[in-house]
Amino acid sequence: MASSLHNLSDYDINSVPDATGMKVGIVVSEWNDKITGALLDGACKTLIKHGVKEDDIIVKPVPGSFELVYGAARFVNAGLVDAVIAIGCVIRGDTPHFDYICQGATQGLADLNREGKIPVIYGLLTCNTHEQAQERCGGMFGNKGDECAITAIKMVKGWE
Ligand code: DLZ
């Protein structure tokens, strides 16, 4: 599980199916927007690198990570995309708020996956410090956005 053992941007390129024709919805949180912007950038670049057209990526912002579930549910129910990537970043503060947001968002996204309609990819960074988040949005541990894009492609193309 530790990112120090795994760079989030490393993957076997031969294991990734061609994503031509795939449509992706990305819901992205505005909280910690420098971090989530970098995650979004990584996800989009990697999707496009593997064949997704820029016009086939629909990006919808939400205020915070707690709202990712609503945004992802809207994508799931609209039926216009093949996969959803939910991008957010929660950084631990002085109160238990962190735990409630992480639990709510994670459980909500997991519930959507349990419906089995389209895959919802978990792009939520849950970090103790801002530095840890920076390390995972293009820093020393790669970019979780890249990992989400590859996961979305594999989940869609692997189940066609
Ligand atoms: C309120 C809040 C706090 C304290 N911290 C974060 C955070 O680190 N990352 C994040 O994405 N959102 C945070 N939020 C906002 C909540 O996700 C949510 O938008 C509000 O509680 C309103 O529902």
PDB file of C-alpha atoms in Angstrom, residues 1-157:
ATOM      1  CA  MET A   1       0.000   0.000   0.000  1.00  0.00           C
ATOM      2  CA  ALA A   2       2.863   2.394   0.720  1.00  0.00           C
ATOM      3  CA  SER A   3       3.466   4.774  -2.190  1.00  0.00           C
ATOM      4  CA  SER A   4       7.185   4.736  -1.408  1.00  0.00           C
ATOM      5  CA  LEU A   5       7.217   1.262  -2.941  1.00  0.00           C
ATOM      6  CA  HIS A   6       5.258   2.241  -6.014  1.00  0.00           C
ATOM      7  CA  ASN A   7       5.411   5.214  -8.354  1.00  0.00           C
ATOM      8  CA  LEU A   8       1.823   6.077  -9.302  1.00  0.00           C
ATOM      9  CA  SER A   9       2.863   6.989 -12.850  1.00  0.00           C
ATOM     10  CA  ASP A  10       4.695   3.737 -13.557  1.00  0.00           C
ATOM     11  CA  TYR A  11       2.853   1.112 -15.565  1.00  0.00           C
ATOM     12  CA  ASP A  12       3.491  -1.493 -18.199  1.00  0.00           C
ATOM     13  CA  ILE A  13       2.467   0.258 -21.408  1.00  0.00           C
ATOM     14  CA  ASN A  14       1.886  -3.099 -23.123  1.00  0.00           C
ATOM     15  CA  SER A  15      -0.791  -3.961 -20.567  1.00  0.00           C
ATOM     16  CA  VAL A  16      -2.946  -0.956 -21.470  1.00  0.00           C
ATOM     17  CA  PRO A  17      -5.646  -1.502 -24.115  1.00  0.00           C
ATOM     18  CA  ASP A  18      -6.267   1.060 -26.845  1.00  0.00           C
ATOM     19  CA  ALA A  19      -8.810   3.549 -25.486  1.00  0.00           C
ATOM     20  CA  THR A  20      -9.994   4.951 -28.814  1.00  0.00           C
ATOM     21  CA  GLY A  21     -13.701   5.792 -28.675  1.00  0.00           C
ATOM     22  CA  MET A  22     -13.890   5.738 -24.890  1.00  0.00           C
ATOM     23  CA  LYS A  23     -15.825   8.521 -23.122  1.00  0.00           C
ATOM     24  CA  VAL A  24     -14.809   9.573 -19.623  1.00  0.00           C
ATOM     25  CA  GLY A  25     -16.448  11.809 -17.032  1.00  0.00           C
ATOM     26  CA  ILE A  26     -14.151  13.426 -14.500  1.00  0.00           C
ATOM     27  CA  VAL A  27     -15.536  14.990 -11.341  1.00  0.00           C
ATOM     28  CA  VAL A  28     -12.934  17.108  -9.594  1.00  0.00           C
ATOM     29  CA  SER A  29     -12.972  18.838  -6.222  1.00  0.00           C
ATOM     30  CA  GLU A  30     -12.098  22.544  -5.933  1.00  0.00           C
ATOM     31  CA  TRP A  31     -10.689  22.126  -2.420  1.00  0.00           C
ATOM     32  CA  ASN A  32      -6.868  21.998  -2.589  1.00  0.00           C
ATOM     33  CA  ASP A  33      -7.203  23.019  -6.219  1.00  0.00           C
ATOM     34  CA  LYS A  34      -3.479  23.137  -6.992  1.00  0.00           C
ATOM     35  CA  ILE A  35      -3.260  19.466  -6.068  1.00  0.00           C
ATOM     36  CA  THR A  36      -6.519  18.423  -7.755  1.00  0.00           C
ATOM     37  CA  GLY A  37      -5.624  20.484 -10.837  1.00  0.00           C
ATOM     38  CA  ALA A  38      -2.366  18.560 -11.178  1.00  0.00           C
ATOM     39  CA  LEU A  39      -4.212  15.251 -10.720  1.00  0.00           C
ATOM     40  CA  LEU A  40      -6.738  16.283 -13.378  1.00  0.00           C
ATOM     41  CA  ASP A  41      -3.960  17.278 -15.749  1.00  0.00           C
ATOM     42  CA  GLY A  42      -2.259  13.908 -15.296  1.00  0.00           C
ATOM     43  CA  ALA A  43      -5.490  11.995 -15.846  1.00  0.00           C
ATOM     44  CA  CYS A  44      -6.394  13.901 -19.021  1.00  0.00           C
ATOM     45  CA  LYS A  45      -2.900  13.638 -20.530  1.00  0.00           C
ATOM     46  CA  THR A  46      -2.735   9.902 -19.874  1.00  0.00           C
ATOM     47  CA  LEU A  47      -6.234   9.254 -21.265  1.00  0.00           C
ATOM     48  CA  ILE A  48      -5.358  11.187 -24.423  1.00  0.00           C
ATOM     49  CA  LYS A  49      -1.996   9.410 -24.715  1.00  0.00           C
ATOM     50  CA  HIS A  50      -3.892   6.102 -24.908  1.00  0.00           C
ATOM     51  CA  GLY A  51      -6.437   7.201 -27.503  1.00  0.00           C
ATOM     52  CA  VAL A  52      -9.246   9.072 -25.730  1.00  0.00           C
ATOM     53  CA  LYS A  53     -10.257  12.202 -27.655  1.00  0.00           C
ATOM     54  CA  GLU A  54     -10.082  15.467 -25.716  1.00  0.00           C
ATOM     55  CA  ASP A  55     -13.730  16.120 -26.662  1.00  0.00           C
ATOM     56  CA  ASP A  56     -14.703  12.789 -25.084  1.00  0.00           C
ATOM     57  CA  ILE A  57     -13.487  13.877 -21.644  1.00  0.00           C
ATOM     58  CA  ILE A  58     -16.174  15.765 -19.701  1.00  0.00           C
ATOM     59  CA  VAL A  59     -14.876  17.571 -16.611  1.00  0.00           C
ATOM     60  CA  LYS A  60     -17.283  18.766 -13.895  1.00  0.00           C
ATOM     61  CA  PRO A  61     -16.026  20.614 -10.794  1.00  0.00           C
ATOM     62  CA  VAL A  62     -17.573  20.193  -7.350  1.00  0.00           C
ATOM     63  CA  PRO A  63     -16.802  22.316  -4.248  1.00  0.00           C
ATOM     64  CA  GLY A  64     -15.228  19.610  -2.090  1.00  0.00           C
ATOM     65  CA  SER A  65     -14.430  15.925  -1.949  1.00  0.00           C
ATOM     66  CA  PHE A  66     -17.651  15.196  -0.088  1.00  0.00           C
ATOM     67  CA  GLU A  67     -19.521  16.260  -3.244  1.00  0.00           C
ATOM     68  CA  LEU A  68     -17.597  13.807  -5.446  1.00  0.00           C
ATOM     69  CA  VAL A  69     -20.249  11.175  -4.790  1.00  0.00           C
ATOM     70  CA  TYR A  70     -23.051  13.365  -6.102  1.00  0.00           C
ATOM     71  CA  GLY A  71     -21.017  14.355  -9.179  1.00  0.00           C
ATOM     72  CA  ALA A  72     -20.053  10.762  -9.908  1.00  0.00           C
ATOM     73  CA  ALA A  73     -23.662   9.602  -9.423  1.00  0.00           C
ATOM     74  CA  ARG A  74     -24.842  12.191 -11.939  1.00  0.00           C
ATOM     75  CA  PHE A  75     -22.355  10.862 -14.485  1.00  0.00           C
ATOM     76  CA  VAL A  76     -23.352   7.261 -13.762  1.00  0.00           C
ATOM     77  CA  ASN A  77     -27.054   7.970 -14.154  1.00  0.00           C
ATOM     78  CA  ALA A  78     -26.729  10.183 -17.238  1.00  0.00           C
ATOM     79  CA  GLY A  79     -25.376   7.231 -19.210  1.00  0.00           C
ATOM     80  CA  LEU A  80     -23.173   9.385 -21.445  1.00  0.00           C
ATOM     81  CA  VAL A  81     -19.735   8.118 -20.389  1.00  0.00           C
ATOM     82  CA  ASP A  82     -18.026   4.726 -20.093  1.00  0.00           C
ATOM     83  CA  ALA A  83     -16.250   5.483 -16.804  1.00  0.00           C
ATOM     84  CA  VAL A  84     -16.025   8.152 -14.124  1.00  0.00           C
ATOM     85  CA  ILE A  85     -12.872   9.347 -12.420  1.00  0.00           C
ATOM     86  CA  ALA A  86     -13.426  11.091  -9.072  1.00  0.00           C
ATOM     87  CA  ILE A  87     -10.557  13.406  -8.155  1.00  0.00           C
ATOM     88  CA  GLY A  88     -10.117  15.046  -4.774  1.00  0.00           C
ATOM     89  CA  CYS A  89      -7.619  15.738  -2.040  1.00  0.00           C
ATOM     90  CA  VAL A  90      -8.385  15.707   1.661  1.00  0.00           C
ATOM     91  CA  ILE A  91      -5.690  16.864   4.060  1.00  0.00           C
ATOM     92  CA  ARG A  92      -5.931  16.045   7.755  1.00  0.00           C
ATOM     93  CA  GLY A  93      -6.668  18.997  10.028  1.00  0.00           C
ATOM     94  CA  ASP A  94      -7.082  19.433  13.771  1.00  0.00           C
ATOM     95  CA  THR A  95     -10.587  17.983  13.996  1.00  0.00           C
ATOM     96  CA  PRO A  96     -12.161  14.627  12.995  1.00  0.00           C
ATOM     97  CA  HIS A  97     -13.656  16.331   9.894  1.00  0.00           C
ATOM     98  CA  PHE A  98     -11.025  14.632   7.721  1.00  0.00           C
ATOM     99  CA  ASP A  99     -12.278  11.194   8.738  1.00  0.00           C
ATOM    100  CA  TYR A 100     -15.909  11.988   7.977  1.00  0.00           C
ATOM    101  CA  ILE A 101     -15.155  13.430   4.529  1.00  0.00           C
ATOM    102  CA  CYS A 102     -12.876  10.513   3.638  1.00  0.00           C
ATOM    103  CA  GLN A 103     -15.391   7.944   4.892  1.00  0.00           C
ATOM    104  CA  GLY A 104     -18.362   9.600   3.190  1.00  0.00           C
ATOM    105  CA  ALA A 105     -16.640  10.042  -0.153  1.00  0.00           C
ATOM    106  CA  THR A 106     -15.039   6.608  -0.136  1.00  0.00           C
ATOM    107  CA  GLN A 107     -18.203   4.774   0.902  1.00  0.00           C
ATOM    108  CA  GLY A 108     -20.285   6.706  -1.603  1.00  0.00           C
ATOM    109  CA  LEU A 109     -17.943   5.938  -4.494  1.00  0.00           C
ATOM    110  CA  ALA A 110     -17.761   2.289  -3.437  1.00  0.00           C
ATOM    111  CA  ASP A 111     -21.575   2.130  -3.365  1.00  0.00           C
ATOM    112  CA  LEU A 112     -21.699   3.420  -6.942  1.00  0.00           C
ATOM    113  CA  ASN A 113     -19.258   0.726  -8.020  1.00  0.00           C
ATOM    114  CA  ARG A 114     -21.398  -1.896  -6.321  1.00  0.00           C
ATOM    115  CA  GLU A 115     -24.260  -0.890  -8.641  1.00  0.00           C
ATOM    116  CA  GLY A 116     -22.115  -2.252 -11.468  1.00  0.00           C
ATOM    117  CA  LYS A 117     -23.282   0.241 -14.103  1.00  0.00           C
ATOM    118  CA  ILE A 118     -19.963   1.835 -15.045  1.00  0.00           C
ATOM    119  CA  PRO A 119     -16.655   1.880 -13.191  1.00  0.00           C
ATOM    120  CA  VAL A 120     -16.029   4.767 -10.804  1.00  0.00           C
ATOM    121  CA  ILE A 121     -12.315   5.264 -10.284  1.00  0.00           C
ATOM    122  CA  TYR A 122     -10.994   6.396  -6.917  1.00  0.00           C
ATOM    123  CA  GLY A 123      -8.775   9.442  -7.386  1.00  0.00           C
ATOM    124  CA  LEU A 124      -9.029  10.736  -3.839  1.00  0.00           C
ATOM    125  CA  LEU A 125      -5.779  11.577  -2.092  1.00  0.00           C
ATOM    126  CA  THR A 126      -6.175  11.247   1.688  1.00  0.00           C
ATOM    127  CA  CYS A 127      -3.047  12.771   3.191  1.00  0.00           C
ATOM    128  CA  ASN A 128      -1.747  13.758   6.571  1.00  0.00           C
ATOM    129  CA  THR A 129       0.192  16.715   5.138  1.00  0.00           C
ATOM    130  CA  HIS A 130       0.213  19.001   2.117  1.00  0.00           C
ATOM    131  CA  GLU A 131       3.672  17.716   1.298  1.00  0.00           C
ATOM    132  CA  GLN A 132       2.370  14.141   1.011  1.00  0.00           C
ATOM    133  CA  ALA A 133      -0.262  15.357  -1.442  1.00  0.00           C
ATOM    134  CA  GLN A 134       2.346  17.199  -3.536  1.00  0.00           C
ATOM    135  CA  GLU A 135       4.445  14.050  -3.691  1.00  0.00           C
ATOM    136  CA  ARG A 136       1.481  12.207  -5.249  1.00  0.00           C
ATOM    137  CA  CYS A 137       0.269  14.739  -7.841  1.00  0.00           C
ATOM    138  CA  GLY A 138       3.423  14.801  -9.944  1.00  0.00           C
ATOM    139  CA  GLY A 139       6.116  14.692  -7.256  1.00  0.00           C
ATOM    140  CA  MET A 140       8.435  11.947  -6.121  1.00  0.00           C
ATOM    141  CA  PHE A 141       5.700   9.285  -6.034  1.00  0.00           C
ATOM    142  CA  GLY A 142       4.285  10.135  -9.451  1.00  0.00           C
ATOM    143  CA  ASN A 143       0.774  11.326 -10.224  1.00  0.00           C
ATOM    144  CA  LYS A 144      -2.355   9.542  -9.017  1.00  0.00           C
ATOM    145  CA  GLY A 145      -4.181  11.081 -11.984  1.00  0.00           C
ATOM    146  CA  ASP A 146      -2.077   8.899 -14.313  1.00  0.00           C
ATOM    147  CA  GLU A 147      -2.944   5.814 -12.281  1.00  0.00           C
ATOM    148  CA  CYS A 148      -6.663   6.668 -12.407  1.00  0.00           C
ATOM    149  CA  ALA A 149      -6.592   7.088 -16.192  1.00  0.00           C
ATOM    150  CA  ILE A 150      -4.934   3.710 -16.703  1.00  0.00           C
ATOM    151  CA  THR A 151      -7.364   2.090 -14.268  1.00  0.00           C
ATOM    152  CA  ALA A 152     -10.349   3.606 -16.082  1.00  0.00           C
ATOM    153  CA  ILE A 153      -9.119   2.288 -19.445  1.00  0.00           C
ATOM    154  CA  LYS A 154      -8.489  -1.195 -18.063  1.00  0.00           C
ATOM    155  CA  MET A 155     -11.874  -1.323 -16.329  1.00  0.00           C
ATOM    156  CA  VAL A 156     -13.763  -0.268 -19.452  1.00  0.00           C
ATOM    157  CA  LYS A 157     -11.841  -2.196 -22.099  1.00  0.00           C
TER     158      LYS A 157
END
